[in-house]
Short mmCIF file of C-alpha atoms and ligand atoms in Angstrom, two decimals:
data_model
loop_
_atom_site.label_atom_id
_atom_site.label_comp_id
_atom_site.label_asym_id
_atom_site.label_seq_id
_atom_site.Cartn_x
_atom_site.Cartn_y
_atom_site.Cartn_z
CA MET E 1 14.71 54.15 93.12
CA THR E 2 16.86 57.00 94.41
CA GLN E 3 19.65 58.13 92.12
CA ASN E 4 22.18 60.86 92.52
CA PRO E 5 21.13 63.41 89.86
CA THR E 6 24.76 64.41 89.29
CA ASP E 7 25.82 60.82 88.53
CA THR E 8 24.47 59.68 85.17
CA ARG E 9 26.00 56.21 85.27
CA ARG E 10 23.44 53.37 85.21
CA LEU E 11 23.81 52.55 88.92
CA GLY E 12 24.91 56.00 90.10
CA GLY E 13 24.03 56.58 93.76
CA ARG E 14 22.94 52.97 94.39
CA VAL E 15 24.22 50.73 97.16
CA ALA E 16 24.86 47.07 96.32
CA VAL E 17 25.89 43.85 98.06
CA VAL E 18 27.35 40.97 96.05
CA THR E 19 27.71 37.73 98.00
CA GLY E 20 30.68 35.50 97.21
CA SER E 21 32.55 38.25 95.40
CA SER E 22 36.15 37.46 96.36
CA GLY E 23 36.62 35.97 92.87
CA GLY E 24 34.94 34.64 89.74
CA ILE E 25 31.54 35.92 88.59
CA GLY E 26 30.86 37.73 91.90
CA LEU E 27 34.03 39.81 91.62
CA ALA E 28 33.18 40.64 88.01
CA ILE E 29 29.70 41.79 89.08
CA ALA E 30 31.11 43.90 91.94
CA THR E 31 33.57 45.45 89.46
CA GLU E 32 30.92 46.33 86.85
CA PHE E 33 28.55 47.64 89.53
CA GLY E 34 31.33 49.87 90.90
CA ARG E 35 32.21 51.13 87.42
CA GLU E 36 28.51 51.95 86.85
CA GLY E 37 28.52 54.14 89.96
CA ALA E 38 27.28 51.86 92.77
CA ALA E 39 28.86 51.68 96.21
CA VAL E 40 29.50 47.96 96.68
CA VAL E 41 30.05 45.67 99.65
CA VAL E 42 32.20 42.73 98.56
CA ASN E 43 31.72 39.49 100.50
CA SER E 44 33.58 36.26 101.22
CA ARG E 45 33.57 33.72 104.02
CA ASP E 46 37.02 35.01 104.85
CA ALA E 47 37.74 38.59 105.98
CA GLU E 48 41.17 38.71 104.36
CA ARG E 49 39.82 37.57 100.97
CA ALA E 50 36.97 40.09 101.17
CA GLU E 51 39.38 42.92 102.02
CA LYS E 52 41.82 41.89 99.30
CA ALA E 53 39.10 41.96 96.61
CA ALA E 54 37.75 45.27 97.91
CA SER E 55 41.17 46.93 97.99
CA THR E 56 41.89 45.82 94.39
CA LEU E 57 38.69 47.53 93.26
CA ALA E 58 39.31 50.56 95.45
CA GLN E 59 42.64 51.03 93.67
CA GLU E 60 40.60 51.54 90.49
CA GLY E 61 38.83 54.40 92.32
CA LEU E 62 35.64 52.42 92.96
CA ARG E 63 33.57 52.89 96.14
CA VAL E 64 33.96 49.39 97.55
CA SER E 65 34.52 47.77 100.94
CA GLY E 66 34.74 44.18 102.18
CA PHE E 67 32.77 42.22 104.75
CA ALA E 68 33.10 38.58 105.81
CA ALA E 69 29.88 36.59 106.15
CA ASP E 70 29.02 32.95 105.59
CA MET E 71 25.77 32.93 103.64
CA ARG E 72 24.80 29.57 105.12
CA ARG E 73 24.11 31.45 108.37
CA PRO E 74 21.03 33.73 108.47
CA GLU E 75 22.48 35.95 111.20
CA GLU E 76 25.59 36.57 109.06
CA ALA E 77 23.42 37.43 106.04
CA ARG E 78 21.58 39.95 108.24
CA ALA E 79 24.90 41.41 109.45
CA LEU E 80 25.99 41.83 105.81
CA ALA E 81 22.83 43.77 104.94
CA GLN E 82 23.09 45.88 108.09
CA THR E 83 26.73 46.66 107.31
CA ALA E 84 25.87 47.92 103.82
CA VAL E 85 23.21 50.24 105.26
CA ALA E 86 25.49 51.39 108.11
CA ARG E 87 28.33 52.18 105.68
CA TYR E 88 26.42 53.67 102.75
CA GLY E 89 23.01 54.68 104.15
CA ARG E 90 20.68 52.40 102.17
CA LEU E 91 20.46 49.14 100.23
CA ASP E 92 19.31 49.07 96.60
CA ILE E 93 20.77 45.91 94.98
CA TRP E 94 21.51 42.49 96.43
CA VAL E 95 23.13 39.74 94.35
CA ASN E 96 23.01 36.19 95.71
CA ASN E 97 26.05 34.86 93.89
CA ALA E 98 27.88 32.69 96.48
CA GLY E 99 27.86 29.11 95.30
CA ILE E 100 29.68 25.78 95.50
CA ASN E 101 29.38 22.42 93.76
CA VAL E 102 29.95 18.78 94.62
CA ILE E 103 29.93 16.49 91.60
CA LYS E 104 29.28 12.83 92.38
CA PRO E 105 26.89 10.06 91.38
CA ALA E 106 23.66 10.29 93.44
CA LEU E 107 24.24 6.86 95.01
CA GLU E 108 27.63 7.93 96.39
CA LEU E 109 26.69 11.38 97.68
CA GLU E 110 27.08 11.84 101.47
CA ALA E 111 24.40 13.67 103.46
CA ASP E 112 26.87 16.38 104.49
CA GLU E 113 27.78 17.00 100.84
CA TRP E 114 24.09 17.34 99.93
CA ALA E 115 23.61 19.74 102.87
CA ALA E 116 26.68 21.87 102.04
CA VAL E 117 25.45 22.60 98.51
CA ILE E 118 21.79 23.12 99.44
CA ASP E 119 22.73 25.31 102.42
CA THR E 120 24.98 27.53 100.29
CA ASN E 121 23.21 27.61 96.92
CA LEU E 122 19.57 27.62 98.03
CA SER E 123 19.09 28.35 101.75
CA GLY E 124 21.87 30.97 101.66
CA CYS E 125 20.05 32.77 98.85
CA PHE E 126 16.83 32.80 100.85
CA TYR E 127 18.66 34.17 103.91
CA GLY E 128 20.28 36.83 101.72
CA ALA E 129 17.02 37.78 99.99
CA GLN E 130 15.20 37.97 103.31
CA ALA E 131 17.92 40.13 104.87
CA ALA E 132 17.82 42.46 101.85
CA GLY E 133 14.02 42.44 101.65
CA ARG E 134 13.76 43.62 105.23
CA PHE E 135 15.36 46.90 104.11
CA MET E 136 14.00 47.07 100.56
CA VAL E 137 10.32 46.36 101.23
CA PRO E 138 9.88 49.19 103.80
CA GLN E 139 12.00 51.45 101.56
CA LYS E 140 9.67 50.55 98.63
CA SER E 141 12.51 49.95 96.18
CA GLY E 142 15.21 47.43 95.41
CA VAL E 143 16.43 44.65 93.14
CA ILE E 144 17.48 41.14 94.16
CA ILE E 145 19.35 39.02 91.63
CA HIS E 146 19.89 35.30 92.17
CA ILE E 147 22.78 33.79 90.24
CA GLY E 148 21.29 30.50 89.11
CA SER E 149 22.65 28.30 86.34
CA ILE E 150 21.71 26.56 83.13
CA ILE E 151 21.63 23.57 85.50
CA GLY E 152 18.59 25.27 87.04
CA GLU E 153 16.83 24.73 83.72
CA VAL E 154 17.96 21.21 82.73
CA GLY E 155 19.25 18.15 84.61
CA LEU E 156 22.83 16.92 84.42
CA PRO E 157 24.01 13.61 85.93
CA ARG E 158 26.22 13.69 89.07
CA ARG E 159 25.02 17.14 90.09
CA VAL E 160 22.05 16.27 92.32
CA PRO E 161 22.21 18.96 95.03
CA TYR E 162 23.49 21.66 92.65
CA THR E 163 20.69 20.95 90.16
CA ALA E 164 18.05 20.82 92.90
CA ALA E 165 19.29 24.08 94.44
CA LYS E 166 19.47 25.94 91.13
CA HIS E 167 15.98 24.74 90.11
CA GLY E 168 14.85 25.85 93.58
CA LEU E 169 16.23 29.33 92.98
CA ILE E 170 13.83 29.81 90.08
CA GLY E 171 10.91 28.99 92.40
CA LEU E 172 12.31 31.25 95.12
CA THR E 173 12.60 34.04 92.55
CA LYS E 174 8.96 33.67 91.45
CA VAL E 175 7.52 33.68 94.97
CA LEU E 176 9.55 36.63 96.26
CA ALA E 177 8.86 38.58 93.06
CA ALA E 178 5.12 38.08 93.52
CA GLU E 179 5.22 38.91 97.24
CA TRP E 180 7.24 42.11 96.83
CA ALA E 181 6.14 43.44 93.42
CA ARG E 182 3.68 45.96 94.92
CA ASP E 183 6.51 47.19 97.13
CA ASN E 184 8.59 47.98 94.03
CA VAL E 185 11.17 45.30 94.83
CA ARG E 186 12.11 43.25 91.76
CA VAL E 187 13.51 39.71 92.06
CA VAL E 188 15.16 37.98 89.10
CA CYS E 189 17.32 34.93 88.43
CA LEU E 190 20.32 35.13 86.09
CA ASP E 191 21.35 31.71 84.73
CA PRO E 192 24.92 31.60 83.39
CA GLY E 193 26.18 28.85 81.11
CA TYR E 194 29.80 27.69 81.20
CA ILE E 195 31.93 30.61 82.38
CA SER E 196 35.72 30.61 82.84
CA THR E 197 36.16 30.76 86.64
CA GLY E 198 37.78 28.76 89.43
CA LEU E 199 34.51 26.87 90.00
CA GLY E 200 34.29 25.93 86.34
CA VAL E 201 37.84 24.58 86.31
CA LYS E 202 37.23 22.68 89.58
CA SER E 203 34.10 21.12 88.05
CA GLN E 204 36.20 19.73 85.22
CA THR E 205 38.86 18.29 87.51
CA HIS E 206 36.61 17.09 90.39
CA GLY E 207 34.23 14.58 88.80
CA GLY E 208 32.76 16.72 86.04
CA ALA E 209 33.81 14.24 83.36
CA PHE E 210 34.07 16.89 80.66
CA THR E 211 36.84 18.85 79.00
CA ALA E 212 37.02 22.45 77.84
CA ALA E 213 36.82 21.12 74.27
CA ASP E 214 33.54 19.32 75.12
CA ILE E 215 32.02 22.63 76.25
CA GLU E 216 33.27 24.49 73.20
CA ARG E 217 31.81 21.83 70.91
CA ARG E 218 28.44 21.62 72.74
CA THR E 219 27.93 25.41 73.03
CA PRO E 220 26.47 26.94 69.84
CA MET E 221 28.70 30.01 70.22
CA GLY E 222 31.71 27.69 70.40
CA ARG E 223 33.31 29.12 73.53
CA PHE E 224 33.09 29.62 77.30
CA GLY E 225 31.54 32.86 78.50
CA GLU E 226 33.53 35.51 80.34
CA ALA E 227 32.55 36.56 83.87
CA ALA E 228 32.27 40.14 82.60
CA GLU E 229 29.60 39.03 80.09
CA VAL E 230 27.49 37.80 83.01
CA ALA E 231 28.26 40.92 85.03
CA ARG E 232 27.06 43.27 82.31
CA VAL E 233 23.69 41.48 82.24
CA ALA E 234 23.55 41.84 86.03
CA VAL E 235 24.09 45.60 85.60
CA PHE E 236 21.17 45.72 83.17
CA LEU E 237 18.90 43.71 85.50
CA ALA E 238 19.85 45.91 88.46
CA SER E 239 19.24 49.12 86.52
CA ASP E 240 16.02 50.96 85.72
CA ASP E 241 16.37 49.70 82.12
CA ALA E 242 14.93 46.44 83.51
CA SER E 243 12.13 48.18 85.43
CA TYR E 244 9.37 45.82 84.17
CA ILE E 245 11.34 42.57 84.67
CA THR E 246 10.49 40.61 87.80
CA GLY E 247 10.04 36.91 88.57
CA SER E 248 11.92 35.94 85.38
CA HIS E 249 15.00 33.88 84.78
CA ILE E 250 17.42 35.18 82.17
CA THR E 251 19.82 32.72 80.51
CA VAL E 252 23.33 33.88 79.53
CA ASP E 253 24.85 30.78 77.97
CA GLY E 254 25.94 31.23 74.34
CA GLY E 255 22.91 29.16 73.29
CA TRP E 256 23.69 26.02 75.38
CA VAL E 257 20.16 25.40 76.72
CA ALA E 258 18.48 26.20 73.41
CA TYR E 259 20.57 23.61 71.56
CA GLY E 260 19.08 20.11 71.62
CA GLY E 261 21.95 18.26 69.97
CA TRP E 262 25.23 16.71 71.16
P1 LIG D 1 33.92 30.73 92.30
O1 LIG D 1 34.24 29.43 92.97
O2 LIG D 1 34.94 31.33 91.38
O3 LIG D 1 33.46 31.80 93.37
C1 LIG D 1 32.52 31.45 94.34
C2 LIG D 1 32.42 32.54 95.35
O4 LIG D 1 31.48 32.14 96.36
C3 LIG D 1 33.73 32.83 96.04
O5 LIG D 1 33.90 34.23 96.12
C4 LIG D 1 33.54 32.23 97.43
O6 LIG D 1 34.22 33.03 98.37
C5 LIG D 1 32.05 32.41 97.63
N1 LIG D 1 31.41 31.54 98.62
C6 LIG D 1 31.32 30.19 98.62
N2 LIG D 1 30.62 29.77 99.69
C7 LIG D 1 30.25 30.88 100.37
C8 LIG D 1 29.50 31.11 101.55
N3 LIG D 1 28.98 30.09 102.26
N4 LIG D 1 29.30 32.39 101.97
C9 LIG D 1 29.83 33.43 101.27
N5 LIG D 1 30.55 33.27 100.14
C10 LIG D 1 30.77 32.01 99.70
O7 LIG D 1 32.55 30.45 91.49
P2 LIG D 1 31.91 31.13 90.21
O8 LIG D 1 32.29 32.55 90.13
O9 LIG D 1 32.14 30.24 89.05
O10 LIG D 1 30.36 30.99 90.57
C11 LIG D 1 29.60 32.05 91.11
C12 LIG D 1 28.14 31.68 90.97
O11 LIG D 1 27.83 31.46 89.60
C13 LIG D 1 27.75 30.41 91.72
O12 LIG D 1 26.47 30.57 92.30
C14 LIG D 1 27.72 29.38 90.61
O13 LIG D 1 26.86 28.32 90.91
C15 LIG D 1 27.21 30.21 89.46
N6 LIG D 1 27.51 29.65 88.15
C16 LIG D 1 28.79 29.50 87.72
C17 LIG D 1 29.03 28.97 86.46
C18 LIG D 1 30.42 28.80 85.92
O14 LIG D 1 30.56 28.20 84.83
N7 LIG D 1 31.44 29.27 86.56
C19 LIG D 1 27.93 28.53 85.59
C20 LIG D 1 26.62 28.75 86.14
C21 LIG D 1 26.44 29.29 87.37
P3 LIG D 1 35.24 32.49 99.49
O15 LIG D 1 35.75 31.15 99.04
O16 LIG D 1 36.28 33.55 99.54
O17 LIG D 1 34.38 32.42 100.73
#
């Protein structure tokens, strides 16, 4: 992968897109990528939110700009990839982070709620990966990171579409990794555990039926993760330090999945 020889930071000279990076884990990833030398396109469904996040990072001196795109729409995913290339000349890293959740018993779930989660968390990641792959495969280099979840590795009641989508991301990762490995495009899935973000808080208050204390008790490390702890693993996966990792899913969860107790 091309690197600027004068920039020795881990992502120096790279161009990255992080979907759903107006807040939470996506914003943390965009921040760490920028600090490691990448030019980053920050994304939200809303232009104002994308610009606001980008200008906050730009104030830190990072090379960042915003672009609105709804990842449920393939043509908007393509426009996001094209914008990164138009602004910065190439595309090296794509993070499919945008995600939502609807927490309800399976028997009560409406079809449009199922569709909203699957469209965002699974189809949107395929549209994003395809849009990125169309630049990366001919360029013969690139890294695509799917932000999955521990709920892509185990099942949890009342999270039917989220669990199905996150399990699906692991399959999507394996197929794309195998298809594009000879083209030097790596595809990996990063599965966070419970991380302090807006989505995490909403899960607790919108049907999640758990408290912060429940998570702290059930997680071997005894605490929520920080978005920056996920972001630093994303930096590693995006960097040449992870040059032989493709098709894998990497769990960042303080031991939650490993622990079989209550
Ligand atoms: P947040 O709700 O804090 O952020 C979600 C981001 O996704 C926002 O920036 C939102 O932007 C964006 N987004 C939502 N829908 C779309 C869309 N259709 N197109 C583009 N952007 C969209 O969530 P988190 O940071 O907590 O979660 C980020 C990812 O991490 C998700 O994939 C989630 O499933 C995963 N994850 C989170 C965990 C946690 O504990 N927090 C645990 C495991 C996985 P906007 O509203 O401005 O459009």
